[in-house]
PDB file of C-alpha atoms in Angstrom:
ATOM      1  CA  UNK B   1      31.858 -10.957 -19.631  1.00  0.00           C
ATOM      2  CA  UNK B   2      30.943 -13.681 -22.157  1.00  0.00           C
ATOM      3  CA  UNK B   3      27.794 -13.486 -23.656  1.00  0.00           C
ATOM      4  CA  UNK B   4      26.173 -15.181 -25.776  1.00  0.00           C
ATOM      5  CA  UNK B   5      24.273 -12.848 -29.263  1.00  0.00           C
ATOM      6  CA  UNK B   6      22.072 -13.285 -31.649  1.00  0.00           C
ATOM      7  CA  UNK B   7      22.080  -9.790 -33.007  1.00  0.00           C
ATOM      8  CA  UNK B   8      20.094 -10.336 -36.436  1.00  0.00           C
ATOM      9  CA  UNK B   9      16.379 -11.093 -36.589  1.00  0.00           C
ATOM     10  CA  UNK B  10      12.924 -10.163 -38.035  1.00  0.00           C
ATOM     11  CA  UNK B  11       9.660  -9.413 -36.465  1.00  0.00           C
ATOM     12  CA  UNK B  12       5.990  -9.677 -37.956  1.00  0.00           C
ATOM     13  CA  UNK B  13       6.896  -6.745 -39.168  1.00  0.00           C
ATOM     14  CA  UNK B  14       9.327  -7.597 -41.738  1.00  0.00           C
ATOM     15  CA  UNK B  15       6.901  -8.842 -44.964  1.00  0.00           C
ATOM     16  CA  UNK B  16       9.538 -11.419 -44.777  1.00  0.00           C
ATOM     17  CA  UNK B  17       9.101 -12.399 -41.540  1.00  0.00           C
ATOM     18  CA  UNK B  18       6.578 -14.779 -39.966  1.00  0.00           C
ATOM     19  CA  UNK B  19       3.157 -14.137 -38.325  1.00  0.00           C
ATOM     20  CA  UNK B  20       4.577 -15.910 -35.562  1.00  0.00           C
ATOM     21  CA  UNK B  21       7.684 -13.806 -34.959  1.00  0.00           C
ATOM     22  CA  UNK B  22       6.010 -11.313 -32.650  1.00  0.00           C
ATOM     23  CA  UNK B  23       8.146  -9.328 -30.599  1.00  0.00           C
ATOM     24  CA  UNK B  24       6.773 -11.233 -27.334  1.00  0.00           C
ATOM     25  CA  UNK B  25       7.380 -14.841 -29.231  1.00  0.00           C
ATOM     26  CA  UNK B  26      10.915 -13.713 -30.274  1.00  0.00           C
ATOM     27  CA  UNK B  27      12.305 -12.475 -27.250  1.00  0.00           C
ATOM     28  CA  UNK B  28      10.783 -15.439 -25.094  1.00  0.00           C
ATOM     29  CA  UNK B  29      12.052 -17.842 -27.643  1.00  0.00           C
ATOM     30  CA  UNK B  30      15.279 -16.171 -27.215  1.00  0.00           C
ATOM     31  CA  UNK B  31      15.000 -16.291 -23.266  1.00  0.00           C
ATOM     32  CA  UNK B  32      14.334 -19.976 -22.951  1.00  0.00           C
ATOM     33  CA  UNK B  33      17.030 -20.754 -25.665  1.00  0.00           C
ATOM     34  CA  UNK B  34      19.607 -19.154 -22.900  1.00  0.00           C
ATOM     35  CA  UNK B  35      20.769 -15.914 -24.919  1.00  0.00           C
ATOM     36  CA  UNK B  36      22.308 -13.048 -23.526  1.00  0.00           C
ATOM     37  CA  UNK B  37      21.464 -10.637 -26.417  1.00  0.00           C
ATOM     38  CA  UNK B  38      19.514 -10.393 -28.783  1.00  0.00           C
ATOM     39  CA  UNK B  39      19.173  -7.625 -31.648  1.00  0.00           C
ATOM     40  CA  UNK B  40      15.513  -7.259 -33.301  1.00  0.00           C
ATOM     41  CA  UNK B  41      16.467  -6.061 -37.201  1.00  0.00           C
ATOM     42  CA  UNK B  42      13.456  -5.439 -39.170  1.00  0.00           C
ATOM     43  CA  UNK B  43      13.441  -4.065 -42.721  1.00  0.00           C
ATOM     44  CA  UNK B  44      13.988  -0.081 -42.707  1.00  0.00           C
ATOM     45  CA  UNK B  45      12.232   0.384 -39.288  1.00  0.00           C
ATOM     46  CA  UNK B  46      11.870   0.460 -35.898  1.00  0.00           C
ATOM     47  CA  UNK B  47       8.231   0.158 -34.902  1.00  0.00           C
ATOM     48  CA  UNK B  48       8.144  -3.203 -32.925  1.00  0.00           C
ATOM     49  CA  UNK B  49      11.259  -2.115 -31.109  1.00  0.00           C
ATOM     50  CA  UNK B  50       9.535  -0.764 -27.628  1.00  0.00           C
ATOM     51  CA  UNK B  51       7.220  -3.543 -27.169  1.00  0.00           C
ATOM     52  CA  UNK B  52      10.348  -6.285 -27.473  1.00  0.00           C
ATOM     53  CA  UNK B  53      12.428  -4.335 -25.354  1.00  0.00           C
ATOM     54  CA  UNK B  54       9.204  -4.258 -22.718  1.00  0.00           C
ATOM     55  CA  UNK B  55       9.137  -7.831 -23.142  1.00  0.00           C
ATOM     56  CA  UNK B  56      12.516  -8.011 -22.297  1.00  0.00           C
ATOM     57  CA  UNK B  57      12.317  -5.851 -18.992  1.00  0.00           C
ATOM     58  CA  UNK B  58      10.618  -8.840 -17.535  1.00  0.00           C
ATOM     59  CA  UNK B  59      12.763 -12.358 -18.819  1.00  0.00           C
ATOM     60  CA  UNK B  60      16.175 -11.147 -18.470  1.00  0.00           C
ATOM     61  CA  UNK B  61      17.525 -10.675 -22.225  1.00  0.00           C
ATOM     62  CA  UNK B  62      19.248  -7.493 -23.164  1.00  0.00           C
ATOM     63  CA  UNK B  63      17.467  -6.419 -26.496  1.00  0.00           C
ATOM     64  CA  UNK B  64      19.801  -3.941 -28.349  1.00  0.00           C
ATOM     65  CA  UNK B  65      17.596  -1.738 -30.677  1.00  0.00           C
ATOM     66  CA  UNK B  66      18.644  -2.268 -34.077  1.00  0.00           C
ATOM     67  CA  UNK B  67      17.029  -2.019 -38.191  1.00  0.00           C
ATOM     68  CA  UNK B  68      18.604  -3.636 -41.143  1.00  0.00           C
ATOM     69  CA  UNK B  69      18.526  -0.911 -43.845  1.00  0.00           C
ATOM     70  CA  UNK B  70      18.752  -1.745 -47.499  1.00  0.00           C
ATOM     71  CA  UNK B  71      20.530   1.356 -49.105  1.00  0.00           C
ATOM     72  CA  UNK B  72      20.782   2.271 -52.400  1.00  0.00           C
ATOM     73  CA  UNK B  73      22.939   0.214 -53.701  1.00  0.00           C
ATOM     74  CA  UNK B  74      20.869  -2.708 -52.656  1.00  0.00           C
ATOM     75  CA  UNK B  75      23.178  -3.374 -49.832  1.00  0.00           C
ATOM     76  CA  UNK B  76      22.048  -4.599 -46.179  1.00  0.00           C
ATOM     77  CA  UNK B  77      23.478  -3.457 -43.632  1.00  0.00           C
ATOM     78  CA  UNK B  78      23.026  -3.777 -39.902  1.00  0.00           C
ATOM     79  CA  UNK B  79      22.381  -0.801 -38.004  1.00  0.00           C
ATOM     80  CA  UNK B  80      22.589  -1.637 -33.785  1.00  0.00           C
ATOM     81  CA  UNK B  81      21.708   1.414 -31.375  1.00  0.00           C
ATOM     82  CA  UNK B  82      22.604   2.313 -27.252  1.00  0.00           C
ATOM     83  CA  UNK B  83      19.031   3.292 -27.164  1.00  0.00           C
ATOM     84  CA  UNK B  84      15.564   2.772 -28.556  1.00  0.00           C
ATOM     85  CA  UNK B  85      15.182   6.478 -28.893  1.00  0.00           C
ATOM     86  CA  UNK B  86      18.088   6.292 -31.106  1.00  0.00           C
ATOM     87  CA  UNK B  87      16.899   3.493 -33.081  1.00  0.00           C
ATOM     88  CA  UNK B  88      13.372   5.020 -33.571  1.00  0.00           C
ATOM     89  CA  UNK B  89      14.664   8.325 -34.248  1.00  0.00           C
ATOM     90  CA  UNK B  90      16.626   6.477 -36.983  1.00  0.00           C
ATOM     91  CA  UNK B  91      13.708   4.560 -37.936  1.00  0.00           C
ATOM     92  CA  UNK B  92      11.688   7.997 -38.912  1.00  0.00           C
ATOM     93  CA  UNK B  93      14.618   9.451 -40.608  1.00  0.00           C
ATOM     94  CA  UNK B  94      15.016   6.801 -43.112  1.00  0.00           C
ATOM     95  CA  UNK B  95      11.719   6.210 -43.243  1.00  0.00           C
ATOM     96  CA  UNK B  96      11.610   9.877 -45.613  1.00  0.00           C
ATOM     97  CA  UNK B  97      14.071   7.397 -47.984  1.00  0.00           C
ATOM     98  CA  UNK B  98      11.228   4.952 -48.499  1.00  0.00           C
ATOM     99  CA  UNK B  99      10.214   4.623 -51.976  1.00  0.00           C
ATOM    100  CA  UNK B 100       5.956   5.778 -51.856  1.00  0.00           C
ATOM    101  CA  UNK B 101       5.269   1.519 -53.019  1.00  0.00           C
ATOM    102  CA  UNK B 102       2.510  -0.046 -51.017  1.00  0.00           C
ATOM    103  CA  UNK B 103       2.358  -3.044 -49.446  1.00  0.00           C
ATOM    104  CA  UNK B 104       0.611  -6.472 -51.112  1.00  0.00           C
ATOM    105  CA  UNK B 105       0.198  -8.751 -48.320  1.00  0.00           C
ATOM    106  CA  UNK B 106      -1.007 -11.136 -50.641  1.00  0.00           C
ATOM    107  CA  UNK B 107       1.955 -11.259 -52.341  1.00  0.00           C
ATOM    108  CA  UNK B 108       4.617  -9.857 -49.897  1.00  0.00           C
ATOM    109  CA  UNK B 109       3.505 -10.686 -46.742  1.00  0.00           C
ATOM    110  CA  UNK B 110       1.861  -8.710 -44.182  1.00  0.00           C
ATOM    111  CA  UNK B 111       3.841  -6.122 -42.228  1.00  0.00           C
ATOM    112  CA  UNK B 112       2.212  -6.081 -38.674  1.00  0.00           C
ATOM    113  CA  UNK B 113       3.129  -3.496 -35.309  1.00  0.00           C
ATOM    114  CA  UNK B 114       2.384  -5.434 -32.308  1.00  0.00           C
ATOM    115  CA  UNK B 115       2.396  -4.331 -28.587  1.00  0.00           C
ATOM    116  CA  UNK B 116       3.906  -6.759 -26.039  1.00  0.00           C
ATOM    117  CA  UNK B 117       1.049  -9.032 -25.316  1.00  0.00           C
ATOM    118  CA  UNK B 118       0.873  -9.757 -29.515  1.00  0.00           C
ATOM    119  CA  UNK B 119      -1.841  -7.430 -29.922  1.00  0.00           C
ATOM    120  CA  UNK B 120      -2.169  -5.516 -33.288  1.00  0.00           C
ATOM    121  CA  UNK B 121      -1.673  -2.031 -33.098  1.00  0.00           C
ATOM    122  CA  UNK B 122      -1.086  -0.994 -36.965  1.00  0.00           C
ATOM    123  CA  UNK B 123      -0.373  -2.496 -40.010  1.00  0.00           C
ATOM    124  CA  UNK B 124       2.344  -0.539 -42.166  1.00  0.00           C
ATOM    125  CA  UNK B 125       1.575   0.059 -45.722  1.00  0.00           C
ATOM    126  CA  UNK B 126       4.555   1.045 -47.810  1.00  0.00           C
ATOM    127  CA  UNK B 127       6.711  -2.196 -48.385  1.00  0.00           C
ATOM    128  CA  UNK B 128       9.979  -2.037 -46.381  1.00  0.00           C
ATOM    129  CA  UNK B 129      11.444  -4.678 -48.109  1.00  0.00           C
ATOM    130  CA  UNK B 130      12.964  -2.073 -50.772  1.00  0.00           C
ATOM    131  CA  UNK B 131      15.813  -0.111 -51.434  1.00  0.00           C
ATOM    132  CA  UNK B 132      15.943   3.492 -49.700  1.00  0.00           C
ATOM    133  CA  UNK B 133      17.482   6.024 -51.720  1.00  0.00           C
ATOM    134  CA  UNK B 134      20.233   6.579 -49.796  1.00  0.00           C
ATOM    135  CA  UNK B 135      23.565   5.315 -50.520  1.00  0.00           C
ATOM    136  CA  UNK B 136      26.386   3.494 -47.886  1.00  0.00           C
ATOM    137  CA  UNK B 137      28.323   6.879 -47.628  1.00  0.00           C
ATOM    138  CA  UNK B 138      25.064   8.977 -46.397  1.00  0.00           C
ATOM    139  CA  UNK B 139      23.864   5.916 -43.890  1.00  0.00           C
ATOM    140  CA  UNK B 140      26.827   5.851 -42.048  1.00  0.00           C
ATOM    141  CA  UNK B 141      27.137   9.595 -40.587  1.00  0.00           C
ATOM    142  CA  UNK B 142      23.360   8.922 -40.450  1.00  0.00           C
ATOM    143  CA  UNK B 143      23.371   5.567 -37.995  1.00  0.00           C
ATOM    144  CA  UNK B 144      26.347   7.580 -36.387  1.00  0.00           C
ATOM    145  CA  UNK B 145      24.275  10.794 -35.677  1.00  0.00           C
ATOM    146  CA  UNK B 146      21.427   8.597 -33.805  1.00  0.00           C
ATOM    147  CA  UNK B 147      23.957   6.913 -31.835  1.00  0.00           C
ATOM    148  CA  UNK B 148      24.857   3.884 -33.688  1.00  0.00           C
ATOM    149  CA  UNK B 149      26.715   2.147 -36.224  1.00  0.00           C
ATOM    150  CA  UNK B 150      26.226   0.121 -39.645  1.00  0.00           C
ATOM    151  CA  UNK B 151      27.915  -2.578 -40.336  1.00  0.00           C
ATOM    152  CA  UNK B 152      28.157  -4.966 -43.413  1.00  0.00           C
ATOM    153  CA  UNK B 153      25.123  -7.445 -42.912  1.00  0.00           C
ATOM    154  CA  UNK B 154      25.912 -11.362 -44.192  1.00  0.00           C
ATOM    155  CA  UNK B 155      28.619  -9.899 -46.285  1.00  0.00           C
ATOM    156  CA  UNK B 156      29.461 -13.167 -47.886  1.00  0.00           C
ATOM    157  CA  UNK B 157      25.911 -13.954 -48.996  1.00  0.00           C
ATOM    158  CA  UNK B 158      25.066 -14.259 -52.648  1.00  0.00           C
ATOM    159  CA  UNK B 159      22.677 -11.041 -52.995  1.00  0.00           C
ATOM    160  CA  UNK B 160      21.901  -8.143 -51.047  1.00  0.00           C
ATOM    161  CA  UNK B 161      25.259  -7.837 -49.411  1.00  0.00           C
ATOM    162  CA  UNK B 162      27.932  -5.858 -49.969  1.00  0.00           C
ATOM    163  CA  UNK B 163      30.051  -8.578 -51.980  1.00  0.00           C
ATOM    164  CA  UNK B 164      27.386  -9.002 -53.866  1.00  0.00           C
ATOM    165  CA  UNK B 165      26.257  -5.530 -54.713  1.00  0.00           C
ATOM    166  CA  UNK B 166      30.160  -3.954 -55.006  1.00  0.00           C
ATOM    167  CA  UNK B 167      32.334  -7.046 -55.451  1.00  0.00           C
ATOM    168  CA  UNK B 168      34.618  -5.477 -52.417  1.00  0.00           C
ATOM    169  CA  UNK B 169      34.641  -3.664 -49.006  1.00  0.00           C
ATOM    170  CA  UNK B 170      35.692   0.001 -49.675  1.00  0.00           C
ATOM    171  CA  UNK B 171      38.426   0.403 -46.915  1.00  0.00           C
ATOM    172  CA  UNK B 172      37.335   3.910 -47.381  1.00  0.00           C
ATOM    173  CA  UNK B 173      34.066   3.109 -45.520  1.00  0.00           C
ATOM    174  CA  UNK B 174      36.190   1.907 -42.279  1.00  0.00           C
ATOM    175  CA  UNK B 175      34.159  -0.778 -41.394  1.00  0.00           C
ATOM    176  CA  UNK B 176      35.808  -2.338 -37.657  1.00  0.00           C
ATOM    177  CA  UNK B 177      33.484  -5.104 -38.385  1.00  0.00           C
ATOM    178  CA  UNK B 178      31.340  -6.847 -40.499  1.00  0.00           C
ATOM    179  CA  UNK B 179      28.453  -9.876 -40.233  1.00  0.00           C
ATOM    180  CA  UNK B 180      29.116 -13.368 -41.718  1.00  0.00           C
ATOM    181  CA  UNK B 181      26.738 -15.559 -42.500  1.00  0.00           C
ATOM    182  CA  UNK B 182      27.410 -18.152 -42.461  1.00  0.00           C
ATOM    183  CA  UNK B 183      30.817 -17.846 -40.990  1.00  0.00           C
ATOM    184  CA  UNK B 184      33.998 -18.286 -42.824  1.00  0.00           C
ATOM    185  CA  UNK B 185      37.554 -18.101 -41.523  1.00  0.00           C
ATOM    186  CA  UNK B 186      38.935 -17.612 -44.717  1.00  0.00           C
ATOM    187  CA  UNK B 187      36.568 -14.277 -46.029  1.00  0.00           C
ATOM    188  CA  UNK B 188      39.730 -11.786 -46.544  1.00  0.00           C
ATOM    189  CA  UNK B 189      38.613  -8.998 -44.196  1.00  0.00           C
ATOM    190  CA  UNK B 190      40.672  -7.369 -41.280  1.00  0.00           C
ATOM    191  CA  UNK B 191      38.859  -6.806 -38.690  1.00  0.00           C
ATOM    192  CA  UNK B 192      36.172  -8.165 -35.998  1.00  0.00           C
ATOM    193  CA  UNK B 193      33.229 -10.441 -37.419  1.00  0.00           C
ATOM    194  CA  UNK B 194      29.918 -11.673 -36.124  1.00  0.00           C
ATOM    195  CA  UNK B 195      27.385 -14.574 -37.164  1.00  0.00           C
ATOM    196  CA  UNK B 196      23.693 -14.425 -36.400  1.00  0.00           C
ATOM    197  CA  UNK B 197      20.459 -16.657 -37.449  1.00  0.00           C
ATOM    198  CA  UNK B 198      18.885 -13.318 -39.717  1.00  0.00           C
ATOM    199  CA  UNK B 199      16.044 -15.473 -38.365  1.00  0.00           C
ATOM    200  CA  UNK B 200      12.665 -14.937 -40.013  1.00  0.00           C
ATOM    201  CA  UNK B 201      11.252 -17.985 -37.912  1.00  0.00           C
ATOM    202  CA  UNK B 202      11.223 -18.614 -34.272  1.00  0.00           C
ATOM    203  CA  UNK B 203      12.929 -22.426 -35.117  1.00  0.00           C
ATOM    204  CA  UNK B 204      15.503 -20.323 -36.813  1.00  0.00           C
ATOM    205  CA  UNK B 205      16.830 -18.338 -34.109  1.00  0.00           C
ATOM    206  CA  UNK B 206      20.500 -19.390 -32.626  1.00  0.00           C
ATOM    207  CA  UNK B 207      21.327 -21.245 -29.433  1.00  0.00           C
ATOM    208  CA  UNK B 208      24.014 -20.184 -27.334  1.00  0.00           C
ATOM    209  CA  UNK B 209      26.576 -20.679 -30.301  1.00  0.00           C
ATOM    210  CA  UNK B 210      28.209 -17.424 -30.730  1.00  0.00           C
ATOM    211  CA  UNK B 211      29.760 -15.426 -27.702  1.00  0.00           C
ATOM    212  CA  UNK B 212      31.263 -11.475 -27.094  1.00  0.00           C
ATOM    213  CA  UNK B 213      33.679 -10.917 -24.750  1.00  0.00           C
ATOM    214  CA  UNK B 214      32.349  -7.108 -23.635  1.00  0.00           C
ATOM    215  CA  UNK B 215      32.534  -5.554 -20.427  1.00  0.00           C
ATOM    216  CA  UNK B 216      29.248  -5.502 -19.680  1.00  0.00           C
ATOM    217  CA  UNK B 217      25.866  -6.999 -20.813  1.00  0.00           C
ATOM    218  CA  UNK B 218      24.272  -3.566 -22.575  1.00  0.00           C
ATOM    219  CA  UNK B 219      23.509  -2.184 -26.309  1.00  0.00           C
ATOM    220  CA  UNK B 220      26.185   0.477 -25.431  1.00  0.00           C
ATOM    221  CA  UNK B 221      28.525  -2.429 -25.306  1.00  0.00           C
ATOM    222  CA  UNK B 222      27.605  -4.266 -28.270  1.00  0.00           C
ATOM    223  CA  UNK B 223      28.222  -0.798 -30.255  1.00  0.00           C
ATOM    224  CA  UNK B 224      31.473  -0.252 -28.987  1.00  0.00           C
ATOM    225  CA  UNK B 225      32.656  -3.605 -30.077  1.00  0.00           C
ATOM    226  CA  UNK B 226      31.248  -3.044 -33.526  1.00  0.00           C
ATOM    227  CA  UNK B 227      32.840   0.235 -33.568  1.00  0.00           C
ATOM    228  CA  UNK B 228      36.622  -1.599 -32.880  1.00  0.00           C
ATOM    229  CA  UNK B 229      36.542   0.112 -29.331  1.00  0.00           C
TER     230      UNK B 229
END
């Protein structure tokens, strides 16, 4: 099958991310833009996950549960999941990483849980936009463990990725693939690569521009293909 992804975005959750990115907004705008899948990424959690994947249920996009972690190192990286359990059980786990800093709206942004008709349901207070103390090495087996896998996110952008933070890709790490953004035929890596918007406003989320070949239209799918499977 061909599909068409967008497997990098941020909900009202992020502090990054705008009031209008709700997780009903996001995955309509997604539906009427004609995408097969979509991945909601929020900064070191999970907690709008179930109400985009209701949303979902009901306008034919395959949500595939999914948090960009920032580890120690200050790197991003983009964990996707088969399931939302796995993705909120992921979510609590590095969650205990989270350095004890609270939220400034004022300053950062506010960092809203929605259900799937926008509603607020909580408002989280420690800032996920920073660094967990936990490095590459110990996020891996971790993503693994919750039935996932962490890739590289926008390896080729100026801070927060890996080039940035390390200089290199430790082939020790294995990665099978890695995000470019944007991308870049000649970025020396060996292996499979994806683009996405890392959209933060509804305007900024792809068309139909990038496309998987997988073998069917599922999360379980999308993770196999980032694992090199």
């Amino acid at each position: 099958m061909r599909l068409s992804y967008d497997l990098h975005m941020h909900s009202c959750l992020s502090p990054c991310g705008s009031e209008d990115m709700t997780p009903n907004n996001l995955v309509n705008m997604a539906a009427l833009l004609g995408l097969d899948l979509i991945a909601l990424t929020d900064h070191n959690s999970a907690r709008n996950l179930p109400a985009a994947c209701r949303v979902a249920e009901a306008c034919g996009v395959t949500v595939v549960p999914g948090v960009e972690a920032c580890t120690s190192e200050e790197v991003h990286m983009l964990c996707l999941f088969e399931t939302l359990e796995g993705a909120l059980g992921f979510g609590e786990e590095i969650y205990k990483y989270l350095p004890p800093i609270r939220n400034k709206p004022e300053i950062f942004g506010e960092q809203m849980v929605r259900n799937e008709q926008d509603e607020p349901v909580d408002e989280e207070p420690l800032l996920l936009i920073n660094a967990l103390t936990l490095s590459i090495d110990r996020l891996l087996p971790l993503a693994r463990e919750y039935g996932g896998e962490a890739i590289p996110a926008h390896a080729n952008k100026s801070t927060t990725s890996i080039m940035s933070s390390l200089g290199f890709i430790p082939p020790d790490y294995g990665f099978a693939c890695i995000e470019l953004n944007p991308p870049d035929e000649r970025f020396a890596f060996q292996g499979r690569r994806i683009s996405d918007s890392d959209a933060h406003y509804l305007e900024q989320i792809h068309e139909p521009e990038f496309f998987l070949e997988l073998p069917e239209k599922s999360p379980r799918a999308v993770v196999d293909y980032i694992k090199g499977r």
